[in-house]
Coordinates of C-alpha atoms in Angstrom, one line a residue:
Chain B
X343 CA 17.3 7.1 -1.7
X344 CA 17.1 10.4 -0.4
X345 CA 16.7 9.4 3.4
X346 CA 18.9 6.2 4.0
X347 CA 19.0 4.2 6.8
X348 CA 22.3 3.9 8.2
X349 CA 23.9 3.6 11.2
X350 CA 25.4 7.3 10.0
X351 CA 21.7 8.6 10.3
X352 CA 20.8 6.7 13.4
X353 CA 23.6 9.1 15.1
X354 CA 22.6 11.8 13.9
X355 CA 19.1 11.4 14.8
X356 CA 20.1 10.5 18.2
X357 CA 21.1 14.1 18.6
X358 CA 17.6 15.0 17.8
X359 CA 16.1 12.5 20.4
X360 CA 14.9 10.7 17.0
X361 CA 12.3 13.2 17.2
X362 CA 12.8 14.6 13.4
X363 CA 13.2 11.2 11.5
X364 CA 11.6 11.8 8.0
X365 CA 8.0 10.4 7.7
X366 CA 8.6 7.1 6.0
X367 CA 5.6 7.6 3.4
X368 CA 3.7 11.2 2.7
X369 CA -0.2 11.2 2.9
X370 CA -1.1 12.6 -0.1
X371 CA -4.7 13.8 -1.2
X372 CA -5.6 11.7 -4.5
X373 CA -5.0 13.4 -8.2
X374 CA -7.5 13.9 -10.6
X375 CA -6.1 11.3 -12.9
X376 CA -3.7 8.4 -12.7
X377 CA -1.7 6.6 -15.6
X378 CA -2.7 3.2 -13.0
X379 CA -4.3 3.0 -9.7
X380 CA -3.9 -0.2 -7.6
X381 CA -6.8 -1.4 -5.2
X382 CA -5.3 -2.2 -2.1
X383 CA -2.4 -1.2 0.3
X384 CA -1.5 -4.9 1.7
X385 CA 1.9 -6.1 0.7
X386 CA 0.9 -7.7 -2.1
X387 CA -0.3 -4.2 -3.2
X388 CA 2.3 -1.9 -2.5
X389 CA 4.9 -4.6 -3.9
X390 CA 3.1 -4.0 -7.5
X391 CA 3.3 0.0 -7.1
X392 CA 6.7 -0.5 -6.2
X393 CA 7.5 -2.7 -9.0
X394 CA 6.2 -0.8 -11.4
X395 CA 7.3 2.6 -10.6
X396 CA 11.1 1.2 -10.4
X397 CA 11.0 -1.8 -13.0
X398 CA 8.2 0.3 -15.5
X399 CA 9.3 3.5 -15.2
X400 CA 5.0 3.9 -14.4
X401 CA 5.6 6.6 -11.5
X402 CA 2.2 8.3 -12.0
X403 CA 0.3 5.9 -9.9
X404 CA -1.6 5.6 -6.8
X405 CA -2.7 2.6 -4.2
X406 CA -5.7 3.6 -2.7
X407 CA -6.4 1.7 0.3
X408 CA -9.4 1.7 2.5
X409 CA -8.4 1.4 6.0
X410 CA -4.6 1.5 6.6
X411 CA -1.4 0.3 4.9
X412 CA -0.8 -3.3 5.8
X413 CA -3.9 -3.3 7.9
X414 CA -5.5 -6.6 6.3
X415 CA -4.1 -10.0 5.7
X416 CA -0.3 -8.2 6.0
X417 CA -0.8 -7.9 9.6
X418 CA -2.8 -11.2 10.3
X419 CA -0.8 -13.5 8.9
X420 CA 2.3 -16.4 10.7
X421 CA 4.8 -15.1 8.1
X422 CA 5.8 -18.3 7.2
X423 CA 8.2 -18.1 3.5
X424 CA 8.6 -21.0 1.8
X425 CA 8.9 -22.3 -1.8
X426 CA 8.6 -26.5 -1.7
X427 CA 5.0 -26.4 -3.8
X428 CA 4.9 -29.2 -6.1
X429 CA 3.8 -28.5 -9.5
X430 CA 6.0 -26.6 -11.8
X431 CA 4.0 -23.4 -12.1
X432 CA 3.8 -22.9 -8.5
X433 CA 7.4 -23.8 -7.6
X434 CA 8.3 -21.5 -10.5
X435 CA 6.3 -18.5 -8.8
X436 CA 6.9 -18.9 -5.3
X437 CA 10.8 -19.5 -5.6
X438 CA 11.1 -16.3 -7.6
X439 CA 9.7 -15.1 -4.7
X440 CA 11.9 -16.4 -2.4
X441 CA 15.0 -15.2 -4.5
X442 CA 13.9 -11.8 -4.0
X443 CA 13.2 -12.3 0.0
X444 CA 17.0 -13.3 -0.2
X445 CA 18.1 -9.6 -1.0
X446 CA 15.0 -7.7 0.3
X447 CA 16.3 -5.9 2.6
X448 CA 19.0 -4.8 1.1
X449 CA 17.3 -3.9 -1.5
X450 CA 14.4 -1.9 0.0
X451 CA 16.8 -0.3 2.2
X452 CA 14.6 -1.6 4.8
X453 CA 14.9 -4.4 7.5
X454 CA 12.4 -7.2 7.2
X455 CA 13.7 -9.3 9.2
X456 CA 14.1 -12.2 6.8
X457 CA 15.1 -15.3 8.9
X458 CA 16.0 -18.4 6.9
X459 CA 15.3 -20.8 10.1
X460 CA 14.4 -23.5 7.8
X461 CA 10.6 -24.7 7.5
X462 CA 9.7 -28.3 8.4
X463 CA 6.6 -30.5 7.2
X464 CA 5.7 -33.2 8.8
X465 CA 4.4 -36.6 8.0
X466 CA 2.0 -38.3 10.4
X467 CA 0.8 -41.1 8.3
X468 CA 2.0 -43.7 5.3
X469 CA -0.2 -41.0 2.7
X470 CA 1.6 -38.4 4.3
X471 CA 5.3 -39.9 3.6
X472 CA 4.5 -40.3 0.1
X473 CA 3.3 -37.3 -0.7
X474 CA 6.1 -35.7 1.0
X475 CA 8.8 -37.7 -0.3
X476 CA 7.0 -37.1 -4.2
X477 CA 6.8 -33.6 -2.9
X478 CA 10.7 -33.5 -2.2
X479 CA 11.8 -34.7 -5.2
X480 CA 9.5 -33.1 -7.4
X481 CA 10.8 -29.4 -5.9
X482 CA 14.6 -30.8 -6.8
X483 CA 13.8 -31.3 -10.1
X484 CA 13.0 -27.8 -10.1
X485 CA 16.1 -26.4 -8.5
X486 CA 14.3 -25.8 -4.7
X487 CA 16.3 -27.5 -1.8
X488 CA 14.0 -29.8 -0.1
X489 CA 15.2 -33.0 2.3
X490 CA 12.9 -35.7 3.4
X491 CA 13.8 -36.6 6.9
X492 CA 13.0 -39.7 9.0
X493 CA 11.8 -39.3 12.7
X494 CA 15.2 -39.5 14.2
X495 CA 16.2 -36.7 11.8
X496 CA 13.2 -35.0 12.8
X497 CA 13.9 -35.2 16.5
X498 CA 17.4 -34.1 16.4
X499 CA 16.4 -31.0 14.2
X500 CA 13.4 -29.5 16.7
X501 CA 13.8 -31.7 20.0
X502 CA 10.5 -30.3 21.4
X503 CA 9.0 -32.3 19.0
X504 CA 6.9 -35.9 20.5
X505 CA 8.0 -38.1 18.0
X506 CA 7.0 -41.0 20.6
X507 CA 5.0 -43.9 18.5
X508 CA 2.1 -44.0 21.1
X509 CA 1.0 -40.5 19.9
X510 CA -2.8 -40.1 18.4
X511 CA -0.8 -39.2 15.1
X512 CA 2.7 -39.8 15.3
X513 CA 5.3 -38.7 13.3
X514 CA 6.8 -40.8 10.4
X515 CA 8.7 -37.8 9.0
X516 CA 9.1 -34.2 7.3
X517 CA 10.7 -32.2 4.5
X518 CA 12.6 -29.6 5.4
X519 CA 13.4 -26.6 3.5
X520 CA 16.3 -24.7 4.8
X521 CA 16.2 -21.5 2.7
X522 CA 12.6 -21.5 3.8
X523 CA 11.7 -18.9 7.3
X524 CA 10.1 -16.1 8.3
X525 CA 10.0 -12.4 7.8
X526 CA 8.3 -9.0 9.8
X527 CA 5.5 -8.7 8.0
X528 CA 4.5 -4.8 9.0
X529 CA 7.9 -4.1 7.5
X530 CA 7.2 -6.0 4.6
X531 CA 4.6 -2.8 4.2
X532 CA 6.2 -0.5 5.0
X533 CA 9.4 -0.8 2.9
X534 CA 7.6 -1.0 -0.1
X535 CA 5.2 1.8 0.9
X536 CA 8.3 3.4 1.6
X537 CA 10.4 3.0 -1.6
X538 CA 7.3 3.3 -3.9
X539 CA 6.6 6.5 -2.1
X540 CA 9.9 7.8 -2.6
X541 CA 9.9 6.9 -6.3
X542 CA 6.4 9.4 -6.3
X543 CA 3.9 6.9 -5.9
X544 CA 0.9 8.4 -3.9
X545 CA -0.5 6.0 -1.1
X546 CA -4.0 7.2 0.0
X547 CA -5.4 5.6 2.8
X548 CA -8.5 5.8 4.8
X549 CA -10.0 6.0 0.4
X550 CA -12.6 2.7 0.1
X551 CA -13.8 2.7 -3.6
X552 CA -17.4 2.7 -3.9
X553 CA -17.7 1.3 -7.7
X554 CA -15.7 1.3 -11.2
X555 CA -16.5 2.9 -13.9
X556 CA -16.6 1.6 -17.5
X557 CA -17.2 2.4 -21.0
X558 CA -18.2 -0.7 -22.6
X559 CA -15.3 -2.9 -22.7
X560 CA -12.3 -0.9 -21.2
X561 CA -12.1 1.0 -17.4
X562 CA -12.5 4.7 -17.1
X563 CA -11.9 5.5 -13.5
X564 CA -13.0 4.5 -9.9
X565 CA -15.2 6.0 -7.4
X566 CA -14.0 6.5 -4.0
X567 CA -15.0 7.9 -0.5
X568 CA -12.6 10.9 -1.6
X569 CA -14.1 11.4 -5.0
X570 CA -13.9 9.9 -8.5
X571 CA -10.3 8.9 -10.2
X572 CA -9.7 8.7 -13.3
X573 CA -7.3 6.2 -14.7
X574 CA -6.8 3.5 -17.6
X575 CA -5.4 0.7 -15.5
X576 CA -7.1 -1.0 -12.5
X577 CA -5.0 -3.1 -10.6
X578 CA -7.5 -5.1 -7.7
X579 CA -5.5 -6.6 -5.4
X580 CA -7.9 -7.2 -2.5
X581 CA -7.5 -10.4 -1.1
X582 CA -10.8 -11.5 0.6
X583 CA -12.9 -8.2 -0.8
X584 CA -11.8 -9.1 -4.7
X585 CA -15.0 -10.3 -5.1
X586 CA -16.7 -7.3 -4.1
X587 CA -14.6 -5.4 -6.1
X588 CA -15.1 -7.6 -9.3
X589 CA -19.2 -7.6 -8.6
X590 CA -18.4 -3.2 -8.9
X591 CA -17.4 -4.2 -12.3
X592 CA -20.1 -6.8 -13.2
X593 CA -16.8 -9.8 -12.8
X594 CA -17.5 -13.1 -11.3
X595 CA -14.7 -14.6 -10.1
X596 CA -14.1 -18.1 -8.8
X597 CA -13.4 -17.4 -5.2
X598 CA -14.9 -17.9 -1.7
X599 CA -14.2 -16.1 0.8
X600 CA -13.4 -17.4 4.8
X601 CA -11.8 -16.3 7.9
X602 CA -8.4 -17.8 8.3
X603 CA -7.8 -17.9 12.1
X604 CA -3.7 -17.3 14.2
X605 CA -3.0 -17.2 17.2
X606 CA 0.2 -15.9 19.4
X607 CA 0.8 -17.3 23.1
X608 CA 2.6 -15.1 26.0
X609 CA 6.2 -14.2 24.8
X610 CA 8.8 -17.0 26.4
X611 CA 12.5 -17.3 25.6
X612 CA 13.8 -19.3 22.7
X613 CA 12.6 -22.4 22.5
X614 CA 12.1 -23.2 19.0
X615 CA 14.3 -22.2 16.2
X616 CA 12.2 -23.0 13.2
X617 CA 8.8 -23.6 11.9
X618 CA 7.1 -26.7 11.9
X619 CA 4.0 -27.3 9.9
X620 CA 1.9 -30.1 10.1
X621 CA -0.7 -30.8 6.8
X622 CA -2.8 -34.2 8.6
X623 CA -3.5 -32.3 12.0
X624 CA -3.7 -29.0 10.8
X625 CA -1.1 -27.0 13.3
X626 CA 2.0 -25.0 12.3
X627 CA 4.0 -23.2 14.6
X628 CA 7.0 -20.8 15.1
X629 CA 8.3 -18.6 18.1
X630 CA 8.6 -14.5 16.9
X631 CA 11.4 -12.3 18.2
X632 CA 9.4 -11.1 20.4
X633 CA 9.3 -14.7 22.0
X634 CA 6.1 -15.4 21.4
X635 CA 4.8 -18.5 20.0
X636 CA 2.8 -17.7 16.5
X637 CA 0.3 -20.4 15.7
X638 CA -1.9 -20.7 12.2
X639 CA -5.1 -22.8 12.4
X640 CA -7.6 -23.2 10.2
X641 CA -10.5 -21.9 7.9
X642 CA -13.9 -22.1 8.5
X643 CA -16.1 -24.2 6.2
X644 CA -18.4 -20.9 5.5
X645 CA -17.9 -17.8 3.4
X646 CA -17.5 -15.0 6.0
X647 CA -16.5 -11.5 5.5
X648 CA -16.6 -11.3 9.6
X649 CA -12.8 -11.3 10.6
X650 CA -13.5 -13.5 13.4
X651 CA -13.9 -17.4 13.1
X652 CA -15.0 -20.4 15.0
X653 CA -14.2 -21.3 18.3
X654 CA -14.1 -24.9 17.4
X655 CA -11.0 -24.7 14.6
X656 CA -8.7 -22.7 17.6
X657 CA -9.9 -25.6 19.6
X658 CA -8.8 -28.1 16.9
X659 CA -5.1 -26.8 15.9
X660 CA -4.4 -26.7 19.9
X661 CA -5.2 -30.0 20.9
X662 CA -3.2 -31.0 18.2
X663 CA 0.3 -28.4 18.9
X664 CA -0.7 -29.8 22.4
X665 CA 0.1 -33.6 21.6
X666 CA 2.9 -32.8 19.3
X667 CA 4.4 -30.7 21.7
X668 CA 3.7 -31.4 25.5
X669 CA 6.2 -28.6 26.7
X670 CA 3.2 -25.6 25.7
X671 CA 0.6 -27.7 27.8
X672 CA 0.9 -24.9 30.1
X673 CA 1.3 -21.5 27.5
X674 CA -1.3 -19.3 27.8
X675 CA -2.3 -17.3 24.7
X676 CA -2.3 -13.9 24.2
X677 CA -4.6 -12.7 21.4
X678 CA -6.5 -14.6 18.4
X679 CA -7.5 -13.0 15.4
X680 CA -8.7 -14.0 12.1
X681 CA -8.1 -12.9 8.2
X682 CA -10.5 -13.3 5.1
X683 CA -8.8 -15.4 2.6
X684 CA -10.0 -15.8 -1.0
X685 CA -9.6 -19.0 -1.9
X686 CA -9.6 -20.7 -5.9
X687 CA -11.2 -23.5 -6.0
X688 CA -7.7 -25.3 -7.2
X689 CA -5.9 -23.4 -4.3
X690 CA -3.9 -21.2 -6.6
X691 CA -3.3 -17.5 -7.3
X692 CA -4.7 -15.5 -10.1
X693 CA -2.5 -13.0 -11.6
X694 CA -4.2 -11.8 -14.7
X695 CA -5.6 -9.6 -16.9
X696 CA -9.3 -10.1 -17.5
X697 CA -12.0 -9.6 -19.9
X698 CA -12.5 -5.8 -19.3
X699 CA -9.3 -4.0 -20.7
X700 CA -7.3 -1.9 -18.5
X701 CA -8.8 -4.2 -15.6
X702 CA -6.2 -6.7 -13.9
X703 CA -6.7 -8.9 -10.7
X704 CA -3.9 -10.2 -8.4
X705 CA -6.2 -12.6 -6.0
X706 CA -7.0 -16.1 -5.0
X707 CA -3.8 -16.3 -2.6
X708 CA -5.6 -18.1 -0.1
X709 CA -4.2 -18.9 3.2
X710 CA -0.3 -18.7 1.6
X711 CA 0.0 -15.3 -0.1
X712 CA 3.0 -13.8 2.3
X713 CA 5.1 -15.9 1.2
X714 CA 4.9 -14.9 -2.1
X715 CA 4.8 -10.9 -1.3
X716 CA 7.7 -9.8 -3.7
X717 CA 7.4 -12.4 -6.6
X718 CA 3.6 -11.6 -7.1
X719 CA 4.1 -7.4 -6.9
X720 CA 6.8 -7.7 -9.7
X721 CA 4.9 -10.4 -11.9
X722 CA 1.6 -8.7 -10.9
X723 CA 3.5 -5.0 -12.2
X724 CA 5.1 -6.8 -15.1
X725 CA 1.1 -8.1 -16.2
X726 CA -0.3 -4.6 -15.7
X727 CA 2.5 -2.5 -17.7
X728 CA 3.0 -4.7 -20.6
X729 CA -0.5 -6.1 -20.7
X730 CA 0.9 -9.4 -20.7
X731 CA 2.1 -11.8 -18.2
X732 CA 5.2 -12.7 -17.4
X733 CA 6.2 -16.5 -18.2
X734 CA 6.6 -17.4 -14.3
X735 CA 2.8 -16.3 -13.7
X736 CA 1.1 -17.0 -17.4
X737 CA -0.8 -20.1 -15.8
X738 CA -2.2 -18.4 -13.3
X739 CA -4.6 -16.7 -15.8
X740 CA -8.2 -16.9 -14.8
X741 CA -9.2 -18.6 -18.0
X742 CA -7.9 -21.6 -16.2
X743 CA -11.2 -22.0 -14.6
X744 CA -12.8 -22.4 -18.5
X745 CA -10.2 -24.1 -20.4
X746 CA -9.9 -26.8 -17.2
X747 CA -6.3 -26.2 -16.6
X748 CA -6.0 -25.8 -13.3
X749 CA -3.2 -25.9 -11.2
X750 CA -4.4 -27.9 -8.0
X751 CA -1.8 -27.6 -5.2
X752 CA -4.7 -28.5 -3.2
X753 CA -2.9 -30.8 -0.4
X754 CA 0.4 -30.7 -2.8
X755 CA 0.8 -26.9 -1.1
X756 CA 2.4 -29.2 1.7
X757 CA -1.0 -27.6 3.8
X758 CA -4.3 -28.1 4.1
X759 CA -6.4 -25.4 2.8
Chain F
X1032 CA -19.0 -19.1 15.7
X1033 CA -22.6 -19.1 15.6
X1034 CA -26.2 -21.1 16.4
X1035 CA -28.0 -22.7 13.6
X1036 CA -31.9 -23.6 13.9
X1037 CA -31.8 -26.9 12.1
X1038 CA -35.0 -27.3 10.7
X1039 CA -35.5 -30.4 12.2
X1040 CA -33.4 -30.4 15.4
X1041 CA -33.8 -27.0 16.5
X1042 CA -30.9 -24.7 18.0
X1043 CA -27.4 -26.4 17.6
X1044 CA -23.8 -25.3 17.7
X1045 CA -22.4 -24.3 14.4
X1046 CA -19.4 -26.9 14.5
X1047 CA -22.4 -29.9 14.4
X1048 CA -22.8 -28.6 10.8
X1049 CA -21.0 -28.3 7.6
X1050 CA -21.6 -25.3 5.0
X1051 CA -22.5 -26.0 1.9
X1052 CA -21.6 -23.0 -0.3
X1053 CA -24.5 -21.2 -2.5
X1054 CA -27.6 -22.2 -2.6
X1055 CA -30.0 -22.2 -5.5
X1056 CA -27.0 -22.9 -7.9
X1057 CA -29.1 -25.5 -10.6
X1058 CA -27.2 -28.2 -12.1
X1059 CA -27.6 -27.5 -16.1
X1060 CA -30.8 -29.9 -17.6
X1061 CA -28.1 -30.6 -20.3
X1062 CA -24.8 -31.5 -20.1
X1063 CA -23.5 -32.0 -23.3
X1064 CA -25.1 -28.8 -24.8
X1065 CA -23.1 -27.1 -22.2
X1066 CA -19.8 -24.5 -23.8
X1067 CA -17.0 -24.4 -21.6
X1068 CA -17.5 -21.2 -20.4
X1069 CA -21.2 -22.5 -19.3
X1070 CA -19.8 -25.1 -17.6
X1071 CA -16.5 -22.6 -15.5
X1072 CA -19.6 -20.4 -14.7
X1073 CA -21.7 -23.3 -13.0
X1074 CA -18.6 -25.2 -11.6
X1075 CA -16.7 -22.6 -10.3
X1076 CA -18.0 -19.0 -10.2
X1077 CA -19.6 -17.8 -7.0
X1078 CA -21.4 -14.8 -6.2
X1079 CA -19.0 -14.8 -2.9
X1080 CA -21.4 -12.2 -1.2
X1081 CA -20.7 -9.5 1.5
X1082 CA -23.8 -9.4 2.8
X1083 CA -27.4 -11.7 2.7
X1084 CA -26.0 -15.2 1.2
X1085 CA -28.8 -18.1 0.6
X1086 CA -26.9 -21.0 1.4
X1087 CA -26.7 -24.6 2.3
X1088 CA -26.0 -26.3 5.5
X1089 CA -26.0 -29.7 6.7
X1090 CA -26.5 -31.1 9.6
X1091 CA -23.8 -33.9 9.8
X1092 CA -23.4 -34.4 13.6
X1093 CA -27.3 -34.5 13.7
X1094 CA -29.8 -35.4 11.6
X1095 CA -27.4 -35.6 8.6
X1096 CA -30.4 -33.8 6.9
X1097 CA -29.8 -30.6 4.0
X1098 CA -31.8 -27.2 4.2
X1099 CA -30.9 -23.8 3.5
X1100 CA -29.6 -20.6 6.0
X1101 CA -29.4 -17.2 5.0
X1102 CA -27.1 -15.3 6.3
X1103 CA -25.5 -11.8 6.6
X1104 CA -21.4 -12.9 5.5
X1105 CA -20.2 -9.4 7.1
X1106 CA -21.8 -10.4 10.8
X1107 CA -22.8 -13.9 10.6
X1108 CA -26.1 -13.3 11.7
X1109 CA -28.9 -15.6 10.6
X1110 CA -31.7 -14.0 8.7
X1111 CA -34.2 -17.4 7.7
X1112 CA -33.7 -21.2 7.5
X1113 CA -35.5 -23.1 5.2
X1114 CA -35.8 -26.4 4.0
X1115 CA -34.8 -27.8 0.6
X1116 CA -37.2 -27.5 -1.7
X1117 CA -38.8 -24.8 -0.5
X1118 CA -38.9 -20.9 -2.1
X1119 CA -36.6 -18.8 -0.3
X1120 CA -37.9 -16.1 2.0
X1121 CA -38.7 -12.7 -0.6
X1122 CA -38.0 -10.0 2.8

């Protein structure tokens, strides 16, 4: 890497009043033709550039993004990493994408913040237990570390916690995954805008494409607000606009679209050193560096491309953070925003190549696709260059939807979607 | 969040009602003529608009009654209600 972070190069910048620090990522004009262009400058999107200029040797490529880097879901998200899905093909994609979380950093060259503070799911009901416990030692079998704790256990490992009996839904339980956490999720972005951009990917923002262009079965090109690219391969990787992208290229896919709503409160010192999510009551929480408490609710019941959500769910996931933990009763909060999610109807990913050649889509992530940042760039990079998927994301082909095998982590995701 | 004109009960809050997804979606007249990729088109494929969606609603903290809404998915704003049954508005 021609500019590496050091501590050598923070000293030396220091002499400059770190007023000549190397722009992290160039802002190139696009080229008249690329050998791929990927749709979408989110994580998930720069991750597959990335991937493919260092693991394919493809370094003639471009993510084109429409407002800025990051700007989408990246930014909006609680950050939460975690693996403990319970069917095979999901615990097979989401802890290869864990294992590169592990060594991101170093890798990238780039801090993001990875912080394995353990993530805890709670049970609040008999239902609950069992799933969790089936949930446990289903993600043993497949070589994730999972522990089903009882309410003492749960107590002793976030005391904040009411785990008094008397409570509207009190708690029986949890799993907790300790190589489970949190990471920064801007820097997510920007490392891999970074690194692809330094391996001579071109990242052009403030570029929405109008429309794709096709000859009969295969892709020609796309047309954007800066002009018409050509290119063989179409990488789409537009979370809650995939469907608009598809309908450019006459697709359907099987995906709704619906504001996912967090929340942060006012910045207070450490007081919780982990996250807790809880599926029955629909509240998951964590405290940021910045001190601040990050809180996911839910998603609205209605497709909505407005960024905004219902009053009502924010209402919902705090009366519930409220009785599980009386200490915030008096936390004010700071900002609210929401995300469009694309959701499958089995609550899975697609990562797949689709009927029109040359055209691949990496969406469907729902209200989990952080987590799963790195492993779905390189398996998403892996599909595009060799036309083929990988083993680890084969199921998550959208013929699932015709041939009926779905993968339904529905619930199983150890979340209600 | 949003007012909905229930057909029947006038102006409500949104959270009275639950969303029904696309409207105008008809179930197949038969079944077991239907291919597989006949049947992943009317199960699961959705037009997933940006834009004016025709969609169902139903008002379950109300009248529990089902009618159609269409709506603008970029700004939420309500174009028409209609009932069930009837033809959806043309403008």
């Amino acid at each position: 890497m021609k500019n590496k972070y050091s501590l050598f190069s923070l000293v030396k910048n220091a002499f400059s009043y770190h007023e000549n620090w190397e722009k992290a990522w160039k802002d190139p004009e696009p080229k008249k033709e690329y050998e791929a262009i990927i749709i979408g400058g989110g994580g998930h999107g720069l991750a597959t550039a990335y991937y493919l200029a260092k693991k394919h040797n493809m370094k003639n490529i471009a993510v084109v993004e429409k407002g800025w880097i990051g700007g989408g879901n990246t930014g909006r998200n609680t950050t939460i990493i975690r693996s403990n899905y319970l069917w095979d093909a999901s615990a097979g994609l989401y802890d290869h994408a864990l294992k590169i979380w592990e060594g991101l950093s170093q890798e990238l060259n780039y801090n993001v913040m990875f912080s394995q503070r353990g993530v805890m799911n709670l049970a609040h009901n008999l239902q609950d237990v069992r799933d969790l416990k089936r949930r446990t030692h289903a993600n043993r079998l497949n070589g994730i570390d999972a522990v089903y704790l009882n309410t003492n256990e749960v107590k002793k490992f976030c005391p904040i916690i009411n785990t008094s009996p008397d409570i509207r839904y009190p708690v029986l339980g949890g799993t907790l995954q300790r190589r489970a956490g949190t990471a920064r999720h801007d820097a997510v972005a920007w490392g891999y805008a970074r690194g692809a951009d330094e391996m001579g990917v071109d990242i052009i923002q403030n570029c929405e494409v109008k429309g794709i262009k096709r000859n009969g079965d295969s892709v020609e090109g796309i047309e954007t607000t800066k002009g018409f690219i050509k290119t063989k391969k179409i990488g789409v990787v537009a979370a809650g606009h995939s469907s608009v992208v598809a309908n450019m290229a006459g697709l359907r896919l099987p995906l709704e679209s619906k504001p996912l709503q967090a929340l942060v409160s006012e910045p207070v010192k450490p007081i919780i050193d982990t996250v807790v999510m809880s599926n029955a009551v629909h509240a998951y929480v964590s405290q940021s560096d910045k001190g601040e408490l990050v809180i996911g609710a839910g998603t609205d019941d209605y497709v909505s491309y407005s960024q905004k959500g219902s009053h009502d769910i924010v209402e919902g996931t705090l009366n519930a953070i409220l009785e599980l933990y009386p200490i915030f009763s008096r936390m004010r909060m700071l900002r609210q925003w929401g995300g469009i999610v694309d959701i499958c109807p089995d609550a899975s990913p697609i990562i797949s190549k689709t009927s029109i050649k040359g055209l691949y889509f990496n969406c469907g992530w729902g209200t989990g696709g952080f987590k799963a940042t790195p492993g779905s760039g390189d398996l998403f990079a892996h599909t595009i260059a060799n036309d083929e998927p990988h083993k680890l994301n084969a199921a998550f082909n959208i013929n699932r939807f015709t041939s009926g095998d779905l993968v339904d982590e529905h619930g199983a995701a150890a979340v209600a979607h | 969040m949003f007012v909905i004109n229930c057909p029947y009960c006038g102006e409500r809050e949104q959270s009275e009602f639950k969303a029904g997804g696309e409207a105008h979606i008809v179930r197949p007249k038969q079944p077991t003529e239907l291919s597989d990729d006949q049947w992943a088109e009317y199960l699961f494929m959705r037009k997933n608009i940006k834009g004016i969606q025709f969609e169902r609603w139903v008002h379950t903290h109300g009248c529990r009654k089902w009618f159609n809404v269409v709506r603008d998915t970029s700004n939420d704003l309500i174009k028409a209600v209609y009932k069930m049954g009837e033809k959806p508005p043309t403008k």
